[in-house]
């Protein structure tokens, strides 16, 4: 199959200047509108970007050639929803749930998110990095080249700043692009018990301005839920983000219908995430606004939720579907984006194509990133090379390690990477 001829026609070989690196004998899944398969292909890089792709016989000259031996190449994977920077774990709560407690019970008793807040506040920056790095490395070994990292386990200005700085440091010391999200409105910290509106004042008037001024925030999120923040409180956070010119997203309709998806859509939200209790009005609002539905099957699986997101309604409305790990210690201790794809297919009947679009083109859109997520001339050269028979294998196999190599901004690496510093 060769659906990618058009891409070759728009190739820019830069006149006589040779490209930096040419991958040959490769099978491309461009993920531009579908799998976008090109057999017996080549792809050329220049200056960290894709310069050209198309049939191997038409390839431009390059300084260095890399024969891929018939391997598949996709865009580097994008994990667009994680809480991967945190200290400690919550296997004790998981055990309590297996003995009959519910996630909401545990949260109301001061456990849940707040137990990770205690551990995260107590950890030094270096300790936070030390505990978080292995989780990030597990994702990188699976071809992830861009990662969203939320704050939300600090819940005080300095601790939220520390989380976001550690997230930025991960992007500095590891070969991954990090997009940071301020999630100060994740839970009510103990210092503000019984004073949720005052805490929202703190988030909007003190924390967000300081963190945005420090350049630590790429987007703003909140947890709109019975055990999180109300519709009105969430709206205040989204207003504050708008004042700072920052894009918004939302944890919406995970455990109940709070109208969060429609709310974030009103603000032109990048994404609404979870969505098990999403209403028809929420679907329509997301479709109108172009808000991506970020599906988090790891949390659904780990909490043994009973209700799945309304996927057929989302498909009918043309809402783009993304898939992410939601890596966090409470509801989704998951460090495999390939397993998230498999869960989405197995539990919810996503097709393997939907799952792969959900971790490439649609995940990039959920981060507001038009420069990654597909193989097209001009896009950043973030690529993954795979030992697979066909693209559906990425969602099919459980526990396989099919990633042969990755390219980050034009630099070719093996998937097993070490901390640079
Ligand atoms: N829902 C809220 N936040 C996380 C859970 C965080 C936690 O339990 O630590 C989530 O996305 O599932
Ligand atoms: Zn989350």
PDB file of C-alpha atoms in Angstrom, residues 13-138:
ATOM      1  CA  UNK A  13      15.271  18.586  -0.636  1.00  0.00           C
ATOM      2  CA  UNK A  14      16.771  22.026  -0.165  1.00  0.00           C
ATOM      3  CA  UNK A  15      18.180  22.305  -3.682  1.00  0.00           C
ATOM      4  CA  UNK A  16      21.725  21.017  -3.940  1.00  0.00           C
ATOM      5  CA  UNK A  17      22.442  20.878  -0.184  1.00  0.00           C
ATOM      6  CA  UNK A  18      22.575  17.253   0.973  1.00  0.00           C
ATOM      7  CA  UNK A  19      20.434  16.173   3.908  1.00  0.00           C
ATOM      8  CA  UNK A  20      22.082  15.325   7.257  1.00  0.00           C
ATOM      9  CA  UNK A  21      20.753  11.803   7.536  1.00  0.00           C
ATOM     10  CA  UNK A  22      18.773   9.529   5.238  1.00  0.00           C
ATOM     11  CA  UNK A  23      16.853   6.496   6.486  1.00  0.00           C
ATOM     12  CA  UNK A  24      16.436   3.977   3.680  1.00  0.00           C
ATOM     13  CA  UNK A  25      14.831   0.549   3.341  1.00  0.00           C
ATOM     14  CA  UNK A  26      12.154   1.618   5.800  1.00  0.00           C
ATOM     15  CA  UNK A  27       8.363   1.267   5.957  1.00  0.00           C
ATOM     16  CA  UNK A  28       6.643   4.451   7.048  1.00  0.00           C
ATOM     17  CA  UNK A  29       3.420   4.913   8.988  1.00  0.00           C
ATOM     18  CA  UNK A  30       3.133   8.686   8.663  1.00  0.00           C
ATOM     19  CA  UNK A  31      -0.065   8.888  10.818  1.00  0.00           C
ATOM     20  CA  UNK A  32      -1.191  11.838   8.692  1.00  0.00           C
ATOM     21  CA  UNK A  33      -4.936  11.181   8.511  1.00  0.00           C
ATOM     22  CA  UNK A  34      -4.613   7.376   8.930  1.00  0.00           C
ATOM     23  CA  UNK A  35      -1.738   4.936   8.980  1.00  0.00           C
ATOM     24  CA  UNK A  36      -0.416   6.692   5.848  1.00  0.00           C
ATOM     25  CA  UNK A  37       1.709   3.667   4.972  1.00  0.00           C
ATOM     26  CA  UNK A  38       4.588   3.962   2.488  1.00  0.00           C
ATOM     27  CA  UNK A  39       6.419   0.721   1.724  1.00  0.00           C
ATOM     28  CA  UNK A  40      10.036   0.602   0.559  1.00  0.00           C
ATOM     29  CA  UNK A  41      10.451   4.202   1.602  1.00  0.00           C
ATOM     30  CA  UNK A  42      13.133   6.670   2.636  1.00  0.00           C
ATOM     31  CA  UNK A  43      13.038   9.649   4.964  1.00  0.00           C
ATOM     32  CA  UNK A  44      15.574  12.464   5.064  1.00  0.00           C
ATOM     33  CA  UNK A  45      16.427  14.839   7.914  1.00  0.00           C
ATOM     34  CA  UNK A  46      18.014  18.253   7.893  1.00  0.00           C
ATOM     35  CA  UNK A  47      18.585  20.564  10.848  1.00  0.00           C
ATOM     36  CA  UNK A  48      16.538  18.368  13.221  1.00  0.00           C
ATOM     37  CA  UNK A  49      13.477  18.394  10.957  1.00  0.00           C
ATOM     38  CA  UNK A  50      12.015  16.030   8.394  1.00  0.00           C
ATOM     39  CA  UNK A  51      13.226  17.369   5.044  1.00  0.00           C
ATOM     40  CA  UNK A  52      11.752  14.761   2.730  1.00  0.00           C
ATOM     41  CA  UNK A  53       9.971  11.409   2.660  1.00  0.00           C
ATOM     42  CA  UNK A  54       8.744   9.170  -0.103  1.00  0.00           C
ATOM     43  CA  UNK A  55       9.645   6.168  -2.270  1.00  0.00           C
ATOM     44  CA  UNK A  56      13.231   4.997  -1.782  1.00  0.00           C
ATOM     45  CA  UNK A  57      14.017   5.260  -5.487  1.00  0.00           C
ATOM     46  CA  UNK A  58      13.355   9.042  -5.350  1.00  0.00           C
ATOM     47  CA  UNK A  59      15.447   9.741  -2.236  1.00  0.00           C
ATOM     48  CA  UNK A  60      17.640  12.847  -2.155  1.00  0.00           C
ATOM     49  CA  UNK A  61      21.382  12.850  -1.422  1.00  0.00           C
ATOM     50  CA  UNK A  62      22.470  12.762   2.219  1.00  0.00           C
ATOM     51  CA  UNK A  63      25.710  12.953   4.176  1.00  0.00           C
ATOM     52  CA  UNK A  64      24.935   9.788   6.129  1.00  0.00           C
ATOM     53  CA  UNK A  65      22.673   6.879   5.197  1.00  0.00           C
ATOM     54  CA  UNK A  66      21.083   4.466   7.630  1.00  0.00           C
ATOM     55  CA  UNK A  67      19.671   1.224   6.232  1.00  0.00           C
ATOM     56  CA  UNK A  68      16.685   0.280   8.434  1.00  0.00           C
ATOM     57  CA  UNK A  69      16.520  -3.304   7.156  1.00  0.00           C
ATOM     58  CA  UNK A  70      12.795  -3.059   6.397  1.00  0.00           C
ATOM     59  CA  UNK A  71      11.830  -1.844   9.900  1.00  0.00           C
ATOM     60  CA  UNK A  72       8.705   0.259  10.461  1.00  0.00           C
ATOM     61  CA  UNK A  73       9.022   3.931  11.357  1.00  0.00           C
ATOM     62  CA  UNK A  74       6.323   6.019  13.052  1.00  0.00           C
ATOM     63  CA  UNK A  75       6.343   9.456  14.613  1.00  0.00           C
ATOM     64  CA  UNK A  76       7.837   9.317  18.109  1.00  0.00           C
ATOM     65  CA  UNK A  77       5.070   8.487  20.572  1.00  0.00           C
ATOM     66  CA  UNK A  78       3.494  11.237  22.654  1.00  0.00           C
ATOM     67  CA  UNK A  79       2.222  10.566  26.197  1.00  0.00           C
ATOM     68  CA  UNK A  80      -0.101  13.550  26.646  1.00  0.00           C
ATOM     69  CA  UNK A  81      -1.316  13.002  30.251  1.00  0.00           C
ATOM     70  CA  UNK A  82       1.006  12.016  33.097  1.00  0.00           C
ATOM     71  CA  UNK A  83       1.632  12.732  36.787  1.00  0.00           C
ATOM     72  CA  UNK A  84       5.001  11.025  36.456  1.00  0.00           C
ATOM     73  CA  UNK A  85       6.907  13.354  38.838  1.00  0.00           C
ATOM     74  CA  UNK A  86       5.997  12.256  42.362  1.00  0.00           C
ATOM     75  CA  UNK A  87       7.518  10.543  45.370  1.00  0.00           C
ATOM     76  CA  UNK A  88       6.450   7.333  47.049  1.00  0.00           C
ATOM     77  CA  UNK A  89       3.818   4.847  45.971  1.00  0.00           C
ATOM     78  CA  UNK A  90       0.356   3.863  47.141  1.00  0.00           C
ATOM     79  CA  UNK A  91       0.366   0.081  47.032  1.00  0.00           C
ATOM     80  CA  UNK A  92      -1.012   0.207  50.604  1.00  0.00           C
ATOM     81  CA  UNK A  93      -4.143   1.958  49.322  1.00  0.00           C
ATOM     82  CA  UNK A  94      -4.430  -0.457  46.449  1.00  0.00           C
ATOM     83  CA  UNK A  95      -4.353  -3.260  48.991  1.00  0.00           C
ATOM     84  CA  UNK A  96      -7.019  -1.439  51.061  1.00  0.00           C
ATOM     85  CA  UNK A  97      -9.193  -1.185  47.958  1.00  0.00           C
ATOM     86  CA  UNK A  98      -8.813  -4.896  47.389  1.00  0.00           C
ATOM     87  CA  UNK A  99     -10.057  -5.303  50.946  1.00  0.00           C
ATOM     88  CA  UNK A 100     -13.193  -3.264  50.265  1.00  0.00           C
ATOM     89  CA  UNK A 101     -12.398   0.477  50.507  1.00  0.00           C
ATOM     90  CA  UNK A 102     -13.203   2.736  47.552  1.00  0.00           C
ATOM     91  CA  UNK A 103     -10.940   5.382  45.933  1.00  0.00           C
ATOM     92  CA  UNK A 104     -13.320   8.115  47.087  1.00  0.00           C
ATOM     93  CA  UNK A 105     -13.430   6.753  50.698  1.00  0.00           C
ATOM     94  CA  UNK A 106      -9.642   6.784  50.863  1.00  0.00           C
ATOM     95  CA  UNK A 107      -9.485  10.330  49.480  1.00  0.00           C
ATOM     96  CA  UNK A 108     -12.054  11.565  52.019  1.00  0.00           C
ATOM     97  CA  UNK A 109      -9.973  10.060  54.851  1.00  0.00           C
ATOM     98  CA  UNK A 110      -6.941  12.180  53.826  1.00  0.00           C
ATOM     99  CA  UNK A 111      -5.267   9.466  51.781  1.00  0.00           C
ATOM    100  CA  UNK A 112      -5.282   9.323  48.009  1.00  0.00           C
ATOM    101  CA  UNK A 113      -3.765  12.369  46.328  1.00  0.00           C
ATOM    102  CA  UNK A 114      -2.905  13.872  49.737  1.00  0.00           C
ATOM    103  CA  UNK A 115      -0.735  10.925  50.711  1.00  0.00           C
ATOM    104  CA  UNK A 116       1.362  11.538  47.579  1.00  0.00           C
ATOM    105  CA  UNK A 117       1.417  15.246  48.455  1.00  0.00           C
ATOM    106  CA  UNK A 118       3.008  14.387  51.815  1.00  0.00           C
ATOM    107  CA  UNK A 119       5.641  12.164  50.186  1.00  0.00           C
ATOM    108  CA  UNK A 120       6.378  14.669  47.418  1.00  0.00           C
ATOM    109  CA  UNK A 121       6.733  17.605  49.801  1.00  0.00           C
ATOM    110  CA  UNK A 122       9.130  15.561  51.942  1.00  0.00           C
ATOM    111  CA  UNK A 123      11.394  14.595  49.025  1.00  0.00           C
ATOM    112  CA  UNK A 124      14.292  16.800  47.884  1.00  0.00           C
ATOM    113  CA  UNK A 125      14.439  17.851  44.242  1.00  0.00           C
ATOM    114  CA  UNK A 126      17.186  15.300  43.577  1.00  0.00           C
ATOM    115  CA  UNK A 127      15.138  12.587  45.258  1.00  0.00           C
ATOM    116  CA  UNK A 128      12.091  13.495  43.162  1.00  0.00           C
ATOM    117  CA  UNK A 129      14.218  13.233  40.027  1.00  0.00           C
ATOM    118  CA  UNK A 130      15.763   9.964  41.212  1.00  0.00           C
ATOM    119  CA  UNK A 131      12.346   8.388  41.816  1.00  0.00           C
ATOM    120  CA  UNK A 132      10.733   9.765  38.647  1.00  0.00           C
ATOM    121  CA  UNK A 133      13.532   9.047  36.149  1.00  0.00           C
ATOM    122  CA  UNK A 134      13.033   5.237  35.972  1.00  0.00           C
ATOM    123  CA  UNK A 135       9.372   5.767  35.089  1.00  0.00           C
ATOM    124  CA  UNK A 136      10.361   8.179  32.336  1.00  0.00           C
ATOM    125  CA  UNK A 137      13.050   5.781  31.080  1.00  0.00           C
ATOM    126  CA  UNK A 138      10.451   3.010  30.805  1.00  0.00           C
TER     127      UNK A 138
END
